[in-house]
XYZ file of C-alpha atoms in Angstrom:
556
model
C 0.000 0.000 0.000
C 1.323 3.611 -0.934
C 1.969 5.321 2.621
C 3.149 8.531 1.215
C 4.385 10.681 -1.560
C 6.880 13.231 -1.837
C 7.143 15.926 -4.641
C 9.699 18.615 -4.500
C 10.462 20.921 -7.830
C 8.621 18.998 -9.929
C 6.776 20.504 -13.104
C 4.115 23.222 -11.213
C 4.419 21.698 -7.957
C 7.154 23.755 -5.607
C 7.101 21.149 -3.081
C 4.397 18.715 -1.586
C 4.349 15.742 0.648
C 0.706 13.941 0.820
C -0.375 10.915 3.062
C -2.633 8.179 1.897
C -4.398 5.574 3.608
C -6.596 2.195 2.509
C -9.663 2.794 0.650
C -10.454 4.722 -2.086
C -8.608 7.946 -2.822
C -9.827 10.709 -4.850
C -8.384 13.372 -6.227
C -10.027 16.198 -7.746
C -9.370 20.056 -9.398
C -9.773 22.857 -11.838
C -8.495 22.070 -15.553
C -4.878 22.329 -15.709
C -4.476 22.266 -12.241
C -2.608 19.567 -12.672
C -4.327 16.360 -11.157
C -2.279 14.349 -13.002
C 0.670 15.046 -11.939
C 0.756 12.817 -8.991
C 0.212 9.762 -11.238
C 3.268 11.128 -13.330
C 5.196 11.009 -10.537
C 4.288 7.671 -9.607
C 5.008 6.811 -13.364
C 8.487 7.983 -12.709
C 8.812 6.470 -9.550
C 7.548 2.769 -11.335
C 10.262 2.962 -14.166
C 8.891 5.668 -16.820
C 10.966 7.555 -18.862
C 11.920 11.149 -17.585
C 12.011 14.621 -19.238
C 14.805 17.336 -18.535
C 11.338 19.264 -19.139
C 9.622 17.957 -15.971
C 12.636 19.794 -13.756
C 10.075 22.931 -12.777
C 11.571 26.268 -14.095
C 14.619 28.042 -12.188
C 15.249 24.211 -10.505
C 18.232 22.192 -10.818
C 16.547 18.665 -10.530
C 12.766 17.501 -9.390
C 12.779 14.692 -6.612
C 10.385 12.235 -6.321
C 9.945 9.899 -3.385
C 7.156 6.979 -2.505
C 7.123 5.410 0.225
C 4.705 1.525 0.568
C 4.012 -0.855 3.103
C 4.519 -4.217 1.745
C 3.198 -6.369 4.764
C 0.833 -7.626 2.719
C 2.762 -8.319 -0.265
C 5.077 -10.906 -0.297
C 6.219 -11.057 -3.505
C 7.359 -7.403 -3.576
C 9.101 -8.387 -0.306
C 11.002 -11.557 -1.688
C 11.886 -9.441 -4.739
C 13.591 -6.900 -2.690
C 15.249 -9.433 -0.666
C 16.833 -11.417 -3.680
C 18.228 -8.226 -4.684
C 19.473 -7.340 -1.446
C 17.493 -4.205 -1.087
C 15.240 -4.990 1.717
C 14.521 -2.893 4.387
C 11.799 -4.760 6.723
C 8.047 -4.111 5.681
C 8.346 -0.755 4.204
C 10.122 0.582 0.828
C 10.634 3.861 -0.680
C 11.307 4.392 -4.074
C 13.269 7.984 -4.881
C 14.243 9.655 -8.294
C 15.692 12.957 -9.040
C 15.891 14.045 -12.890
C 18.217 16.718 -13.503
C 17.732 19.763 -15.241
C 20.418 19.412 -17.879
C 18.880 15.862 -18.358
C 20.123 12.546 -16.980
C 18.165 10.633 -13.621
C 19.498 8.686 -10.804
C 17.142 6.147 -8.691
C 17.234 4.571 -5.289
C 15.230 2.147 -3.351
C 15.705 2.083 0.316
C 18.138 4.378 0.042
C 20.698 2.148 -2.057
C 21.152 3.246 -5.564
C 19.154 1.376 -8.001
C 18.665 1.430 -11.780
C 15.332 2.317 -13.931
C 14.972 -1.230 -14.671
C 15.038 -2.699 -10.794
C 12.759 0.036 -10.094
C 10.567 -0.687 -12.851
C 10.014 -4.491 -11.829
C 9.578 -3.445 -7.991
C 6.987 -1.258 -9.118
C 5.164 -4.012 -11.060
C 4.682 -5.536 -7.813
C 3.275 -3.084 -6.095
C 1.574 -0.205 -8.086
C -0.685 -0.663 -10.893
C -1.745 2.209 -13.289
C -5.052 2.222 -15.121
C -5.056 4.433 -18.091
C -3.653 5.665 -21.529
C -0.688 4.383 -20.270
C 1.759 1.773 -22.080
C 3.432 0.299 -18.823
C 0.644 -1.228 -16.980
C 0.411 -4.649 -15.723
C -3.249 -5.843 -17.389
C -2.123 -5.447 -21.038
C 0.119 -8.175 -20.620
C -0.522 -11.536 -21.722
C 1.246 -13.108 -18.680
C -0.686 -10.764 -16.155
C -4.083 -11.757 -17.965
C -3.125 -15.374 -17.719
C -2.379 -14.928 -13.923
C -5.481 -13.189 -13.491
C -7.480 -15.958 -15.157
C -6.016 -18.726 -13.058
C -6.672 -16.071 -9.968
C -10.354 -15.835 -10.612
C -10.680 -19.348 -11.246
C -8.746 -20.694 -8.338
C -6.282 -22.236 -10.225
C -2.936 -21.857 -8.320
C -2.781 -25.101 -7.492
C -3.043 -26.488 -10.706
C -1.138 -24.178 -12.640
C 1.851 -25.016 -10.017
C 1.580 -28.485 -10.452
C 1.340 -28.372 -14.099
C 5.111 -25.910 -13.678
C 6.560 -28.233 -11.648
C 5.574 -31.570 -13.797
C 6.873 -29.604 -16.958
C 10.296 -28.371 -15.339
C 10.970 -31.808 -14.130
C 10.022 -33.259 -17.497
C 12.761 -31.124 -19.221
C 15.152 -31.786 -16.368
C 14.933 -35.805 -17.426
C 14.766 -35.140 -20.811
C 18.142 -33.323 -20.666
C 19.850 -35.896 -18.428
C 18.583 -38.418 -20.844
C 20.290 -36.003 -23.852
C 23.712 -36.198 -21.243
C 24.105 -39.984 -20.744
C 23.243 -40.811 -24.750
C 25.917 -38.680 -25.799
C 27.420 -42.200 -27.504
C 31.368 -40.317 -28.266
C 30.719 -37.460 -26.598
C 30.008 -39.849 -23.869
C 33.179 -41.512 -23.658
C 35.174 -38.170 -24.002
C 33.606 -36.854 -21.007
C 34.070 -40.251 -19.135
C 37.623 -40.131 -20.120
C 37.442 -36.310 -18.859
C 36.255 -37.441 -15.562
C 38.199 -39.831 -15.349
C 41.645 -37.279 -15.514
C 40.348 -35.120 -13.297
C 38.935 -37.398 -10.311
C 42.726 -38.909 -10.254
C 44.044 -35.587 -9.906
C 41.606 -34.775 -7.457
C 41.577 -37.616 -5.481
C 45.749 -37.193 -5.607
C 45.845 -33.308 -4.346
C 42.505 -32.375 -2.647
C 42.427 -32.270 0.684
C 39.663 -32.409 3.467
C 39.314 -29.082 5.556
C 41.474 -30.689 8.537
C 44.027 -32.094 6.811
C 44.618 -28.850 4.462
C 44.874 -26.636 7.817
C 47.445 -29.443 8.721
C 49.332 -29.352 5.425
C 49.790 -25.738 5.299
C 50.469 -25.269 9.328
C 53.335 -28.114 7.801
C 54.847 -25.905 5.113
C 54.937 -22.700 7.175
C 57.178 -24.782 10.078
C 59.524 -26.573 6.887
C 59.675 -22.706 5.358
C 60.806 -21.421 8.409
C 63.023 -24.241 10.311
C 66.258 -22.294 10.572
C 64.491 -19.305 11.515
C 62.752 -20.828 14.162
C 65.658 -22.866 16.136
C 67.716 -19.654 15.464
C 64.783 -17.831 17.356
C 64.392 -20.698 20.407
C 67.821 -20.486 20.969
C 67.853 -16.652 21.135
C 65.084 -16.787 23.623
C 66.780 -19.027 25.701
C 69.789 -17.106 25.915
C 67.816 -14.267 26.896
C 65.992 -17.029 29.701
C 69.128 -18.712 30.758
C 72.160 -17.170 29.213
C 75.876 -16.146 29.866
C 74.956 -12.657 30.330
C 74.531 -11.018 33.742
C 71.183 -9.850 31.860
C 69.570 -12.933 31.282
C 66.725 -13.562 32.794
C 67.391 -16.740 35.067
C 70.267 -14.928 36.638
C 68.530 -11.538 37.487
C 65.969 -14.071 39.091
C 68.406 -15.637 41.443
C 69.875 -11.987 42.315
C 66.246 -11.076 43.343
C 65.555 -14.233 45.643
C 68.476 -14.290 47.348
C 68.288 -10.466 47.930
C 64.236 -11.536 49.085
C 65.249 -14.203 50.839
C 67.848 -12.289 53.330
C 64.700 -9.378 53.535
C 61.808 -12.422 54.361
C 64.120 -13.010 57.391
C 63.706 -9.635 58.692
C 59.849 -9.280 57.598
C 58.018 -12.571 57.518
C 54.643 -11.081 55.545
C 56.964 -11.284 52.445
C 57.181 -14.420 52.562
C 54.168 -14.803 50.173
C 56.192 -12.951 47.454
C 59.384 -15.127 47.816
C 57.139 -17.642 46.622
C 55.941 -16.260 43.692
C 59.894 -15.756 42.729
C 59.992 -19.568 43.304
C 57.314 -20.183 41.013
C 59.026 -17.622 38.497
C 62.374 -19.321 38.721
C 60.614 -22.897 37.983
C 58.393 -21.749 34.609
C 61.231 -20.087 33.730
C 63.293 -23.102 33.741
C 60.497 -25.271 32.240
C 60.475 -22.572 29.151
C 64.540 -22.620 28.968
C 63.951 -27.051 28.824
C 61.127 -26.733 26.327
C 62.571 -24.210 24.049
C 65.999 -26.251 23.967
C 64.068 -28.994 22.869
C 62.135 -27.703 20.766
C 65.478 -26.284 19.286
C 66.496 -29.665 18.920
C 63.945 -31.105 17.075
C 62.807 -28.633 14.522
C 62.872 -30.158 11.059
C 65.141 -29.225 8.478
C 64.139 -31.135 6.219
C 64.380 -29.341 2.608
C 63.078 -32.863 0.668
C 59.903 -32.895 2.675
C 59.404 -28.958 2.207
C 59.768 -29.614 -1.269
C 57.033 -32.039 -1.487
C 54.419 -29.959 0.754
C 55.345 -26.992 -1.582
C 54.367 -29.240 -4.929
C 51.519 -30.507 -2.979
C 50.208 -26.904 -2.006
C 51.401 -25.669 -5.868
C 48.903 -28.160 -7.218
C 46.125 -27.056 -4.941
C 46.178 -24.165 -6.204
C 46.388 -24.806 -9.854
C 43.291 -27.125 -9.248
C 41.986 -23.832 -7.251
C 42.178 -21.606 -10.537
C 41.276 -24.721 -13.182
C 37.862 -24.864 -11.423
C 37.151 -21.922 -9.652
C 36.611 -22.585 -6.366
C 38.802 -22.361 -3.176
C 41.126 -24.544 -2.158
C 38.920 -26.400 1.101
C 36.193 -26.838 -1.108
C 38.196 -29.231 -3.865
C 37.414 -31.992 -1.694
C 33.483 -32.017 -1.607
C 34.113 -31.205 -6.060
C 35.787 -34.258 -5.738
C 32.304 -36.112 -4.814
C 30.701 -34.276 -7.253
C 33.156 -36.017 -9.986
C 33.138 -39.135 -8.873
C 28.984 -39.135 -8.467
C 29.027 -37.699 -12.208
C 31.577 -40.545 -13.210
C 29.137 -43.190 -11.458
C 26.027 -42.017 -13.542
C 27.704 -41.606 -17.003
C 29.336 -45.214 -16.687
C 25.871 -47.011 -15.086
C 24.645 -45.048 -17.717
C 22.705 -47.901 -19.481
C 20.489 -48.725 -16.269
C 20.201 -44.559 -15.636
C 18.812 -44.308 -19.349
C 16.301 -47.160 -18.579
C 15.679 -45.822 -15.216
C 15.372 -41.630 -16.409
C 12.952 -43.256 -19.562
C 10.360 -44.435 -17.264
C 10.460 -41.335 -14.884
C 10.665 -38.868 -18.312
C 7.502 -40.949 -19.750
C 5.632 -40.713 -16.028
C 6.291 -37.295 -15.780
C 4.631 -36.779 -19.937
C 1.503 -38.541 -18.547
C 1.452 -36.805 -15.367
C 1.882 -33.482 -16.936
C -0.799 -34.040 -19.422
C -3.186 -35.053 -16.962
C -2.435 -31.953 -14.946
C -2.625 -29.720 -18.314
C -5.769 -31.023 -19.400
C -7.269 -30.416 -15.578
C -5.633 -26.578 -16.212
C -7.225 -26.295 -19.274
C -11.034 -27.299 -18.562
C -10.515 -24.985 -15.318
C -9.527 -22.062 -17.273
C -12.132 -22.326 -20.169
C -14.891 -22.923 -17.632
C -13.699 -19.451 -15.891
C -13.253 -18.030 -19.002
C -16.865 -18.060 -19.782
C -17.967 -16.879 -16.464
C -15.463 -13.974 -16.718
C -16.195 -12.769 -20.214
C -19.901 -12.685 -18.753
C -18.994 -10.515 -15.540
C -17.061 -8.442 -17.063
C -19.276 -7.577 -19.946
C -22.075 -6.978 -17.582
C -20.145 -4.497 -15.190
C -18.712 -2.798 -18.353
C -22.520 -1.908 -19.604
C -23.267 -0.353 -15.860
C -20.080 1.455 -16.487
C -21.383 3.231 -19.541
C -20.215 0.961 -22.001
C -23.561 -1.235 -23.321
C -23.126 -4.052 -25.727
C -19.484 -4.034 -25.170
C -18.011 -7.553 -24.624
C -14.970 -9.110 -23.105
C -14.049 -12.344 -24.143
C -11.001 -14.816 -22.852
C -9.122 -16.440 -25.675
C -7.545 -19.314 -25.277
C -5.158 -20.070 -28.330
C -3.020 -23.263 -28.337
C 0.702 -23.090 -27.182
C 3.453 -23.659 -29.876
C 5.039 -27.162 -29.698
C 3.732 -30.378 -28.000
C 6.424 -30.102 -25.676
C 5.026 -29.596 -21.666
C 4.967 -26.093 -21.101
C 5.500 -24.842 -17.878
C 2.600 -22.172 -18.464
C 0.355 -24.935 -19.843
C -1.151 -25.696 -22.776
C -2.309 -22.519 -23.790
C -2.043 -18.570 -23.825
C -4.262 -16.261 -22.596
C -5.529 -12.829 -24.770
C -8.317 -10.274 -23.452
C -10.652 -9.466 -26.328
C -12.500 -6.257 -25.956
C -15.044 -5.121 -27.982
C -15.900 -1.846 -26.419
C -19.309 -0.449 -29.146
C -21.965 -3.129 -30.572
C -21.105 -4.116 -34.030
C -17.071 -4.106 -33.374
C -14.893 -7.043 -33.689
C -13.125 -7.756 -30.486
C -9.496 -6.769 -30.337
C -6.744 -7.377 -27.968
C -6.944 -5.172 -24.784
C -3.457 -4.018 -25.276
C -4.546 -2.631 -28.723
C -7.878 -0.427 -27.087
C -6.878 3.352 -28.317
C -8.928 5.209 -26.296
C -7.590 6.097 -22.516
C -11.167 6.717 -21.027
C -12.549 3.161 -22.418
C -9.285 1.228 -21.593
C -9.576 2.696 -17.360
C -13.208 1.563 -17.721
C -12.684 -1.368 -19.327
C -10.070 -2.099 -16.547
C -11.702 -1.582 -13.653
C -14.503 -3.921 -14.668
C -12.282 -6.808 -14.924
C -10.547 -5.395 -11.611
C -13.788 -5.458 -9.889
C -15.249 -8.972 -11.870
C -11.425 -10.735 -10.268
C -11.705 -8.749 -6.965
C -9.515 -9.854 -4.424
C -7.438 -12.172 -7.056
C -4.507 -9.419 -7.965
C -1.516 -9.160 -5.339
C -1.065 -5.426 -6.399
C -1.351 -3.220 -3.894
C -2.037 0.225 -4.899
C -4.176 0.729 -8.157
C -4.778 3.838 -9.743
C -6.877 5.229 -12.446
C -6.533 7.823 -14.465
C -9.324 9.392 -16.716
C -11.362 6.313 -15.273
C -14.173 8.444 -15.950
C -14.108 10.316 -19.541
C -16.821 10.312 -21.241
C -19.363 9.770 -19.070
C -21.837 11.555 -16.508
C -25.122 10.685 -14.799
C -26.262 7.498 -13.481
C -22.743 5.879 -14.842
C -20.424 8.212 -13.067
C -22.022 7.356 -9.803
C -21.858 3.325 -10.860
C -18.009 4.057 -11.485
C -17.773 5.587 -8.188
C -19.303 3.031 -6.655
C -17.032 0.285 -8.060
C -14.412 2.219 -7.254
C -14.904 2.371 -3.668
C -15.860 -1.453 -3.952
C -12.509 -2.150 -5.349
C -11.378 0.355 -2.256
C -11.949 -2.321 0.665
C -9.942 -4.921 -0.939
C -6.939 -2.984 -2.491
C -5.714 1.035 -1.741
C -7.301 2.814 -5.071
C -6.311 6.437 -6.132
C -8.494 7.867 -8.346
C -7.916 11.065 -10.250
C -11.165 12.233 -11.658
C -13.882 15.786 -12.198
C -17.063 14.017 -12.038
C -18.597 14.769 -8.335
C -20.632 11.765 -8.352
C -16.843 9.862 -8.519
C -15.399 12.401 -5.878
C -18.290 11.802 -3.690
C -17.535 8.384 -3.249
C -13.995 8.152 -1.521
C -13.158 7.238 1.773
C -10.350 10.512 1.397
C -10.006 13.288 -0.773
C -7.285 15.459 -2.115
C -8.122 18.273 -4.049
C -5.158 20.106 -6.271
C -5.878 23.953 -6.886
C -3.241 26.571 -8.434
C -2.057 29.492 -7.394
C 0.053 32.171 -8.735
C 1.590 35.348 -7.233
C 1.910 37.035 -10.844
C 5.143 35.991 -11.250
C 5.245 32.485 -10.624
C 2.405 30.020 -10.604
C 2.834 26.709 -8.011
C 0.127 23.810 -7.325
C -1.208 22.823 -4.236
C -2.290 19.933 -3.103
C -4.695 19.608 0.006
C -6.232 16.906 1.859
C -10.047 18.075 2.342
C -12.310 17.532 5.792
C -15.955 17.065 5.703
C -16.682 20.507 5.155
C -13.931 20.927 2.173
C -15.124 18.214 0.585
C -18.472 19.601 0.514
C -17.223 22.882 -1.163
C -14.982 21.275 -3.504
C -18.238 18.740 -4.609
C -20.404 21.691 -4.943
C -17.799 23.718 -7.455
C -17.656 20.354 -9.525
C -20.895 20.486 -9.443
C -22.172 24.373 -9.912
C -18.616 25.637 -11.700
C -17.708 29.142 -10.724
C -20.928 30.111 -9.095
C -21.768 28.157 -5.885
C -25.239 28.371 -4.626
C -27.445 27.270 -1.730
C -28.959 24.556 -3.816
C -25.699 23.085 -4.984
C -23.956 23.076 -1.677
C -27.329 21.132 -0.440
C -27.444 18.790 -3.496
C -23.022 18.257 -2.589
C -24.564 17.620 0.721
C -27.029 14.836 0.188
C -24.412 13.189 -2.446
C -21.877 12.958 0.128
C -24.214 11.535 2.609
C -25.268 8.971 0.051
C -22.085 8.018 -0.982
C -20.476 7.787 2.614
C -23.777 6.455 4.319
């Protein structure tokens, strides 16, 4: 659900920030006041292409910033997290386009290009309009409505995973009857399992191969360095350690006899005097025994040199040549038992065909049964919106190939006949804006409930039309309003007088400059602003009573 929008230096608008809520959303204003400007900016926010000439005069750069809950969609949510872009259960999309041209996006405050922002947007805003980017006029997003209105997610799922794990045997099948190709890659595995196998290592044993070569690299250094230490322990020099010890204990020793609390402290010299000695007898043994052994070096080093050859040859680190090592050797297994793998993959391929067309054929009586029943709804609902003896019909044309299809076995098309007498055409090809919002919503409000989009809004929902329609379109609007968040920009009163929240956009200029406003309207504002839809310049007593009794109709 859109939460908020924020529009600073962008075309007539100086700078506005407007709160929405659920429900149905209207948004109203004089001719040119620019109503449509806050679908623009959405536009822009979901992926559009931007104008240097949307910057608003004397500005460097417009900025545009949305802001949705997405606890109730989980798609948009997963989305975001695959991209690592999530942000908990709210996301804000920004844009600023520059004066002297060029944009840059963000979402949740991490830089993002047009594109990501464009296929976040598809998740969660949906535009209804003369507009080329919104989600109904694809063929995909019909299909998924469809299945949505029919109940069909189970089957359609099925029939995806059947057909994915068809072409998965099918290709394994393709793998093991390679006949030479076969043998070259057995061969292949072969070579590289014995090298494996020869070099690679298991986590432990690597640690212990390389803690190896860094003792056999440094053997001289280190007895050098023992020795060293224990001169400076146990040495020659009136320095070393051990004798400035047994200078301080006797010197103790002669004081304890005078001052028995020392005693304590003598004893801590003691223990001094004894770790010290232990250190001097380790360190000389460890002297003693460190390895110089330049033979042994030599093979750790050739052992460790291979590693990492095998390291670059397959791209992966070195610890993790161990577990590719399985993977080989599995591989090798299957391609050599590959006679009772091809017998075994051929009955699983052919059980997964059957399955699959079982499942398709299930998919496909669902979705011509709701088919029908849709074409019906919606043709109904688009003659209360103003638009008798239009027709909506579902085709259902054939997929290419016999092949399962992870879609199904066939592809969906809306055909819209909007006037009696017209041959229905694809929705995507509808010219006119006005019919194509109408023509939308009715299918919106025939799948109610079925689209995960959060946020819809139409635009020029209601051209056209007046009367006894306007107030039906109003009415379905605020319908759709209690399942998904609608905005609605629209100058018919019998529209405006049905939304749960209203925003009216007036302009204003000083005679110099001229700047929009946008204003969230009370009771009593929305009362005026009904009664100048309704009377134009003059207001009277009767129109503010006839705004009145609309409003309490509408909200009642």
């Amino acid at each position: 659900m859109l939460t908020s929008l924020y529009v600073r230096q962008f075309a007539v608008v100086e700078e506005a920030e407007i709160a929405f809520g659920p429900g149905l959303t209207v948004v109203s204003g004089e001719t040119g006041a620019g109503k449509s400007l806050l679908v623009d900016a959405l536009m822009l926010l979901a992926g559009a292409r931007a104008d240097s000439g949307m910057v608003r005069a004397g500005s460097d750069r417009a900025e545009l910033a949305a802001e949705f809950d997405l606890a109730a969609l989980p798609e948009a949510a997963a989305w975001l997290r695959q991209e690592e872009l999530d942000d908990g259960d709210t996301c804000q999309l920004r844009r600023v386009i520059r004066a002297e041209g060029g944009t840059r996006g963000w979402i949740n405050g991490r830089p993002a290009s047009v594109a990501q922002m464009a296929a976040l947007a598809s998740l969660i805003v949906e535009i209804h309009g003369q507009h080329e980017h919104q989600a109904l006029l694809s063929r995909q997003h019909q299909m998924n409505l469809l299945d949505g209105y029919a109940g069909n997610a189970e089957r359609a799922a099925r029939v995806r995973d059947l057909a994915r794990a068809w072409r998965d045997a099918v290709q394994r099948i393709r793998t093991l009857s390679g006949g030479d190709d076969r043998e070259h890659q057995i061969d292949l595995l072969r070579h590289e399992l014995d090298e494996l196998e020869r070099w690679a290592l298991v986590p432990a044993a690597l640690d212990e191969l390389e803690a190896q070569h860094r003792r056999l690299a440094n053997a001289g250094r280190l007895a050098e360095g023992a020795n060293g230490v224990v001169e400076l322990l146990d040495g020659e020099s009136e320095f070393a350690i051990g004798r400035a010890l047994l200078r301080a204990h006797a010197e103790l020793s002669r004081l304890a006899e005078l001052d028995a609390t020392l005693a304590p402290t003598l004893e801590l010299l003691d223990s001094a005097q004894i770790q010290v000695g232990e250190a001097v007898d380790g360190l000389g043994r460890y002297a003693q025994d460190v390895e110089l052994d330049p033979e042994r070096l030599a093979e750790v080093d050739t052992h460790l040199t291979h590693l990492h050859d095998l390291s670059r040859r397959y791209r992966l680190p070195i610890e993790e040549l161990s577990a590719k090592a399985d993977e080989v050797r599995e591989r090798l297994a299957e391609l050599e038992g590959a006679g009772d793998a091809l017998e075994r993959l051929g009955h699983e391929r052919d059980r997964l065909r059957r399955d699959y067309d079982q499942a398709a054929a299930e998919l496909s009586h669902a979705r011509s049964e709701a088919a029908q029943r849709l074409g019906a709804t919606v043709a109904a609902l688009m003659g209360e919106l103003g638009m008798a003896g239009g027709r909506l019909e579902v085709s259902l044309d054939a997929a290419e190939g016999d092949d399962p299809d992870p879609q199904g076995r066939e592809r969906c098309e809306l055909l819209v006949s909007a006037n009696p007498g017209q041959p229905p055409r694809p929705l995507r090809k509808v010219a006119s804006g006005g019919e194509l919002a109408r023509i939308s919503l009715a299918i919106e409000v025939a799948t109610l409930g079925n689209d995960q989009i959060g946020c819809m809004i139409f635009d020029e929902v209601d051209t056209g039309i007046g009367g006894a329609v306007a107030e039906v379109v109003g009415q379905k609007l605020r319908a759709l309003g209690k399942t998904v968040q609608v905005l609605c920009v629209t100058h018919l009163p019998q529209v405006a007088a049905q939304g749960h929240a209203h925003l009216r956009v007036s302009k204003e200029s000083d005679g110099e400059a001229t700047r929009t406003r946008i204003q969230s309207l009370d009771a009593s504002g929305r009362r005026d602003e009904l009664s100048r839809m309704l009377g134009g310049v003059e207001i009277t007593k009767e129109t503010r009573a006839h705004a009145k009794k609309m409003l309490d109709r509408a909200q009642g």
